[in-house]
Coordinates of C-alpha atoms in Angstrom, one line a residue:
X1 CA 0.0 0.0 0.0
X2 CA 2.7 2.2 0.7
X3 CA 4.6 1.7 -2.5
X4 CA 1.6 2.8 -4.4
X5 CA 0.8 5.3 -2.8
X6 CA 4.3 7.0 -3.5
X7 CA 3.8 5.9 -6.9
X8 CA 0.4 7.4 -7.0
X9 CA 1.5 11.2 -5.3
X10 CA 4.8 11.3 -7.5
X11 CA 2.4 10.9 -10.4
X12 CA -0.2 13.6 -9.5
X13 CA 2.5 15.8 -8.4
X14 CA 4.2 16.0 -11.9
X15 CA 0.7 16.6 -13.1
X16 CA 0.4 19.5 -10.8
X17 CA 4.0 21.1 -12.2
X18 CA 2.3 20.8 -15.8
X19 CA -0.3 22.2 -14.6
X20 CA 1.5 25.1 -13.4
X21 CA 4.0 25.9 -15.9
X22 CA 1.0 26.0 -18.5
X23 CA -0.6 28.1 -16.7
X24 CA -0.3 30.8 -14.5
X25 CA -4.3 32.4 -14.0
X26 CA -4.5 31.3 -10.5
X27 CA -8.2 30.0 -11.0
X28 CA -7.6 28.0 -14.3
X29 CA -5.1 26.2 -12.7
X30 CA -7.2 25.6 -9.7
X31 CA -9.5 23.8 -11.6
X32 CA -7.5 21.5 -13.7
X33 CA -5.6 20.8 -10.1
X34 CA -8.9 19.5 -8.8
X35 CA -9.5 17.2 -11.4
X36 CA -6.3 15.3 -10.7
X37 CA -6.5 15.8 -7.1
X38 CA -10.2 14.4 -7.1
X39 CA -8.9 10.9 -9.4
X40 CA -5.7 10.6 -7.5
X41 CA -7.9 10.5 -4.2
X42 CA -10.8 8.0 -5.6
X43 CA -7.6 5.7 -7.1
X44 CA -6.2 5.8 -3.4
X45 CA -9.7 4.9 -1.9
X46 CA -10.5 2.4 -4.3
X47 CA -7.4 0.7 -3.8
X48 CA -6.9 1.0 -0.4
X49 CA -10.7 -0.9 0.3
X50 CA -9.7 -3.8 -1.8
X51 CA -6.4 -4.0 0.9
X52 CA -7.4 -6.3 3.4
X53 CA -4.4 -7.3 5.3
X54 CA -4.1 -4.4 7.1
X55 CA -2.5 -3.9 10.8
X56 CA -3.2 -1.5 13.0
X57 CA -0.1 -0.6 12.9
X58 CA -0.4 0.4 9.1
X59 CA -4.0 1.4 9.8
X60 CA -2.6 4.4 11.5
X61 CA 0.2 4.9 9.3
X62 CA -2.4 5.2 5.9
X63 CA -4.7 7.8 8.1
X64 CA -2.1 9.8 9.9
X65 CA 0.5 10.0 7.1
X66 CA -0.9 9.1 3.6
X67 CA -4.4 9.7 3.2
X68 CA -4.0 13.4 4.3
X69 CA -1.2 14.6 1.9
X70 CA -3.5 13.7 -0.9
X71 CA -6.8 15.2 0.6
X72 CA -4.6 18.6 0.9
X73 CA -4.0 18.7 -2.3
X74 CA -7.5 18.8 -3.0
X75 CA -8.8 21.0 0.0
X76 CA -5.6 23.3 -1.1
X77 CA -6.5 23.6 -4.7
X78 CA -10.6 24.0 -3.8
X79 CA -9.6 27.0 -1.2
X80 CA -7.3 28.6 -3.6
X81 CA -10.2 28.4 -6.1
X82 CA -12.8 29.6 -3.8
X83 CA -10.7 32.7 -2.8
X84 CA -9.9 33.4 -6.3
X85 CA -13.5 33.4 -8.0
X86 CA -14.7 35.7 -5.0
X87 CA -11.4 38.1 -5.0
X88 CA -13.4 41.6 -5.3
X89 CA -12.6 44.1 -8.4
X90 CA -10.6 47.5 -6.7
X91 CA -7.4 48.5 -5.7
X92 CA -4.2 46.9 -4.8
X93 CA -5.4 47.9 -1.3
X94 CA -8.8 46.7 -1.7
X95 CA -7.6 43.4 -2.7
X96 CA -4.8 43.2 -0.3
X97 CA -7.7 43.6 2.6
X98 CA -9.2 41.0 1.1
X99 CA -6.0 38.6 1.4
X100 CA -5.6 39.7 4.8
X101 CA -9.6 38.9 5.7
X102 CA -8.8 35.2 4.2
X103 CA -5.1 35.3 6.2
X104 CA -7.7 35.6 9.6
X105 CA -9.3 33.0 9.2
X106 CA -6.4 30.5 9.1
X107 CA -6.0 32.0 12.4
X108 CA -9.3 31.2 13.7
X109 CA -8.6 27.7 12.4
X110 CA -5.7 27.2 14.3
X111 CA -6.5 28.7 17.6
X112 CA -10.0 26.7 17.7
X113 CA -7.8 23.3 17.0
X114 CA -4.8 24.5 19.0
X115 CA -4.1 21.4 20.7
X116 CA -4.3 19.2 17.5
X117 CA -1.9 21.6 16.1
X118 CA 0.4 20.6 19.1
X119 CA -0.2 17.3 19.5
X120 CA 0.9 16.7 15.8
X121 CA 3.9 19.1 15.6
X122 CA 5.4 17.5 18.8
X123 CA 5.4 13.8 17.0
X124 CA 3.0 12.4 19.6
X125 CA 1.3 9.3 19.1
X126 CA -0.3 8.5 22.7
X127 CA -4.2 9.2 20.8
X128 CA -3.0 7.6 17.4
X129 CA -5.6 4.6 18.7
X130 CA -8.3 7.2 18.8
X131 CA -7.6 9.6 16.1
X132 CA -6.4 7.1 13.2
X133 CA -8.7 3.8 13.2
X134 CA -11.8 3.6 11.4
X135 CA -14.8 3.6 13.7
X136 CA -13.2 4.3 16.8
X137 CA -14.2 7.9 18.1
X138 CA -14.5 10.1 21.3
X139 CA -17.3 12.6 21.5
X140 CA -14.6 14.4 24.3
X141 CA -12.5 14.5 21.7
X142 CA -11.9 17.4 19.2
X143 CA -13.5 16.3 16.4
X144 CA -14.9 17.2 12.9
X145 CA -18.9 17.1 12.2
X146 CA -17.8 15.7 8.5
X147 CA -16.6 12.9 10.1
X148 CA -20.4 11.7 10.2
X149 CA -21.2 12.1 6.8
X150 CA -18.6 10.2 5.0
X151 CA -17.9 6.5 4.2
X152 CA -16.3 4.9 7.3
X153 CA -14.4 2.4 5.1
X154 CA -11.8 5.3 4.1
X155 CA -12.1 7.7 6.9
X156 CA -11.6 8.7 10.5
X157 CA -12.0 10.7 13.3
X158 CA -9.2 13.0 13.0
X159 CA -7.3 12.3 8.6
X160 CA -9.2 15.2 7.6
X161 CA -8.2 17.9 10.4
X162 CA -4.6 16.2 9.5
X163 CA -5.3 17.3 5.7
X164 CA -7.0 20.8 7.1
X165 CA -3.4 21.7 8.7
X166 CA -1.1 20.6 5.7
X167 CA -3.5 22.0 3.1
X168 CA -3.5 25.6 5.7
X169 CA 0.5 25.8 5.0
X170 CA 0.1 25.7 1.6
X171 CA -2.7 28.3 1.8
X172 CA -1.0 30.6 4.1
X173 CA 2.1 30.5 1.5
X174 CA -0.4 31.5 -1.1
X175 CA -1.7 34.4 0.1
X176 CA 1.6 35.7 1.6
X177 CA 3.0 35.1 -2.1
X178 CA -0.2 37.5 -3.5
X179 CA -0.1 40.1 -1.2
X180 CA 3.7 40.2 -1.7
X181 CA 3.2 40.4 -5.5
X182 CA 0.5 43.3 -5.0
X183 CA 2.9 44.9 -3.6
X184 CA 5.6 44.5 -6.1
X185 CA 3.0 45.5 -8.5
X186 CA 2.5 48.6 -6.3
X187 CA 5.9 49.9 -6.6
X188 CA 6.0 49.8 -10.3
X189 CA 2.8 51.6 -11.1
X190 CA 4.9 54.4 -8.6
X191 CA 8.2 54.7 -10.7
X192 CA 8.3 52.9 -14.3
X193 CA 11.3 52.6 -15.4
X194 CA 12.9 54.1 -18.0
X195 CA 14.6 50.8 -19.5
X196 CA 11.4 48.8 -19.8
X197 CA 10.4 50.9 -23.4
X198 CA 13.8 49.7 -24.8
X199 CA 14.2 46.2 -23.1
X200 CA 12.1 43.2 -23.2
X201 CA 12.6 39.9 -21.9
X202 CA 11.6 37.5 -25.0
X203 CA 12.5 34.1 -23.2
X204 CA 11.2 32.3 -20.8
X205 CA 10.0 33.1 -16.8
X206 CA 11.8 30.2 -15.7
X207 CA 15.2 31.1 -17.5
X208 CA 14.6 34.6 -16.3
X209 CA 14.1 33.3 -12.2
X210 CA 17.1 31.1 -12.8
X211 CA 19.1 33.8 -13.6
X212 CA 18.0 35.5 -10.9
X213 CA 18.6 33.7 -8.2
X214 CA 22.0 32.9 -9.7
X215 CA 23.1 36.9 -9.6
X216 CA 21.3 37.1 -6.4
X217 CA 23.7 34.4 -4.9
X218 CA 26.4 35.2 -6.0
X219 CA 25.6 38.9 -4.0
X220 CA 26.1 41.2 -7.1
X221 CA 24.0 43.6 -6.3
X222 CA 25.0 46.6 -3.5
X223 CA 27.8 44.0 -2.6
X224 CA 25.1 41.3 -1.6
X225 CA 22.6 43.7 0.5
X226 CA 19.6 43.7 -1.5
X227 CA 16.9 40.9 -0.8
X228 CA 15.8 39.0 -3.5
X229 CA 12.1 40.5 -3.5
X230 CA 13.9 43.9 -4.3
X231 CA 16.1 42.1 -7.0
X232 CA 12.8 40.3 -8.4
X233 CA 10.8 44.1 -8.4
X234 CA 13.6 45.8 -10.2
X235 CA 13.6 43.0 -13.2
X236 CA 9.8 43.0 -13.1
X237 CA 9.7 46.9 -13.6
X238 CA 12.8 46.8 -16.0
X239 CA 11.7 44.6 -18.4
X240 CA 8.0 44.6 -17.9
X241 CA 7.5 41.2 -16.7
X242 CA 5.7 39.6 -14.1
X243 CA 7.3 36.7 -12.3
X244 CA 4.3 35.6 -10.4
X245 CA 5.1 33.0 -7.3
X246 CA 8.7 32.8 -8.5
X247 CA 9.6 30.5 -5.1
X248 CA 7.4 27.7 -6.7
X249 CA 9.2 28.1 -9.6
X250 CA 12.5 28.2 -8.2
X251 CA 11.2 25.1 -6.3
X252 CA 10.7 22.9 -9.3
X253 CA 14.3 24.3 -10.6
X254 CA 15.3 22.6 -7.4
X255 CA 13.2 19.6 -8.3
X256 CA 14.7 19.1 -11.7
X257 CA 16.0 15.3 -12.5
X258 CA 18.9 16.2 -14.6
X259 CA 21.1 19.6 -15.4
X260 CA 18.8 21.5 -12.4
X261 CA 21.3 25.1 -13.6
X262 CA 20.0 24.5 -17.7
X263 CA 20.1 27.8 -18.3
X264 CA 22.9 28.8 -16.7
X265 CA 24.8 26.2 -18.8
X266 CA 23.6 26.8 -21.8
X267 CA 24.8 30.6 -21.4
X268 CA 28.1 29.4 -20.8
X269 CA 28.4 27.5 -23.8
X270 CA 26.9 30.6 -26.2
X271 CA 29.0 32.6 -24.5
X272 CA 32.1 30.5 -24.9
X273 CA 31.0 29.9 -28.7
X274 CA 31.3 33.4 -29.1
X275 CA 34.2 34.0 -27.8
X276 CA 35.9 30.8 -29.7
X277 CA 33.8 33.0 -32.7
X278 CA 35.5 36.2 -31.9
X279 CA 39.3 34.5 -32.1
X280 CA 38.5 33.2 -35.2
X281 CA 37.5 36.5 -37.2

């Protein structure tokens, strides 16, 4: 079970990074996310029911550490959606207010399941019993009302809280990552540049981040002072681009199998053609 259910996230996870790199509306994306998150989900349910030599141990294992990564996905992707399709029309203010409203209510989330919260982050295991077996609950207990309403055979007390507080990361990240990019956005309504008439950037956002984060490294700029969001703004108002959540993308650079700095090498080898060029003539 637990083999496949490796095989099963890699798969919708590089379904998710297609997702993402064709497409960067925020809603679209959402969508297409859902659908894969909503078969990935049924294909892990359907399998894990036929499973039938099942310990507790592995019981609590499934519930507590499998099941919720791929219910997150799809409470993520549903959230993101929902916050998205009822973003209002107005100002970067009016929109960052809006953010903020949603940022609240993670907050209410976690202090009204504030000892779940703990219980997990601090690796305990002394209610595992309780929380992870199928049909074994505790009204005392904290507890979700959706418990009651789903099939039994693939849920329990406490995998869907579990899912709630993954998925809440990832949401958190989200709307952090807007507000920040409102606030790029902000700065270069204020002062245009110049440049950005002359200059465009006619290859790729990925190339572009890549090469980012490689000057940024290597502390070119003010002798390594400036923060990478002020490196991102200046390139974004230069060249008229927008980079959009540039940390995922730099995340999937990251996650590359094979030649993860592509574009830095192939720069090196144009440049060095040029040179070998430029002895020549």
């Amino acid at each position: 079970m637990k083999l496949f259910s490796e095989s099963l996230m890699s798969q919708l996870e590089q379904q998710l990074k297609v997702i993402h790199l064709q497409t960067e509306n925020p809603i679209q994306s959402a969508e297409l996310a859902i659908k894969s998150s909503v078969t990935a989900l049924e294909r892990l349910k359907s399998s894990f029911i036929k499973y039938k030599s099942l310990n507790k141990k592995e019981e609590i294992e499934f519930f507590r550490d499998i099941k919720p990564k791929f219910a997150a996905k799809l409470i993520y992707y549903s959230e993101i959606y929902t916050i998205e399709t009822n973003k209002p029309l107005g100002s970067h203010k009016t929109i960052a207010k809006y953010y903020n409203s949603e940022l609240l209510k993670l907050k209410v989330f976690f202090k009204q399941n504030q000892e779940f919260y703990r219980y997990c982050r601090t690796a305990n295991n002394c209610l595992d019993s309780k929380y992870y077996i199928r049909e074994k609950y505790d009204l005392k207990l904290m507890m979700d009302s959706v418990y009651f309403q789903i099939d039994h055979r693939f849920a329990t007390s406490h995998d869907y809280k579990m899912a709630r507080i993954i998925a809440n990361d990832e949401i958190k990240n989200f709307l952090v990552e807007q507000m920040e990019k409102l606030e790029r956005k902000a700065i270069i309504t204020q002062s245009p540049s110049p440049l950005s008439k002359s200059l465009k950037w006619t290859g790729s956002k990925v190339d572009l981040i890549e090469l980012i984060y490689a000057l940024h490294s290597e502390g070119v700029f003010n002798n390594g002072a400036t923060g990478l969001k002020e490196v991102i703004t200046f390139f974004e108002s230069s060249l008229e681009i927008e980079l959009g959540q540039f940390n995922r993308v730099f995340l999937e650079i990251r996650n590359r199998k094979s030649d993860r700095t592509k574009f830095m090498n192939t720069l090196k080898n144009k440049l060095i053609i040029r040179m070998d060029d430029a002895d020549e003539n």
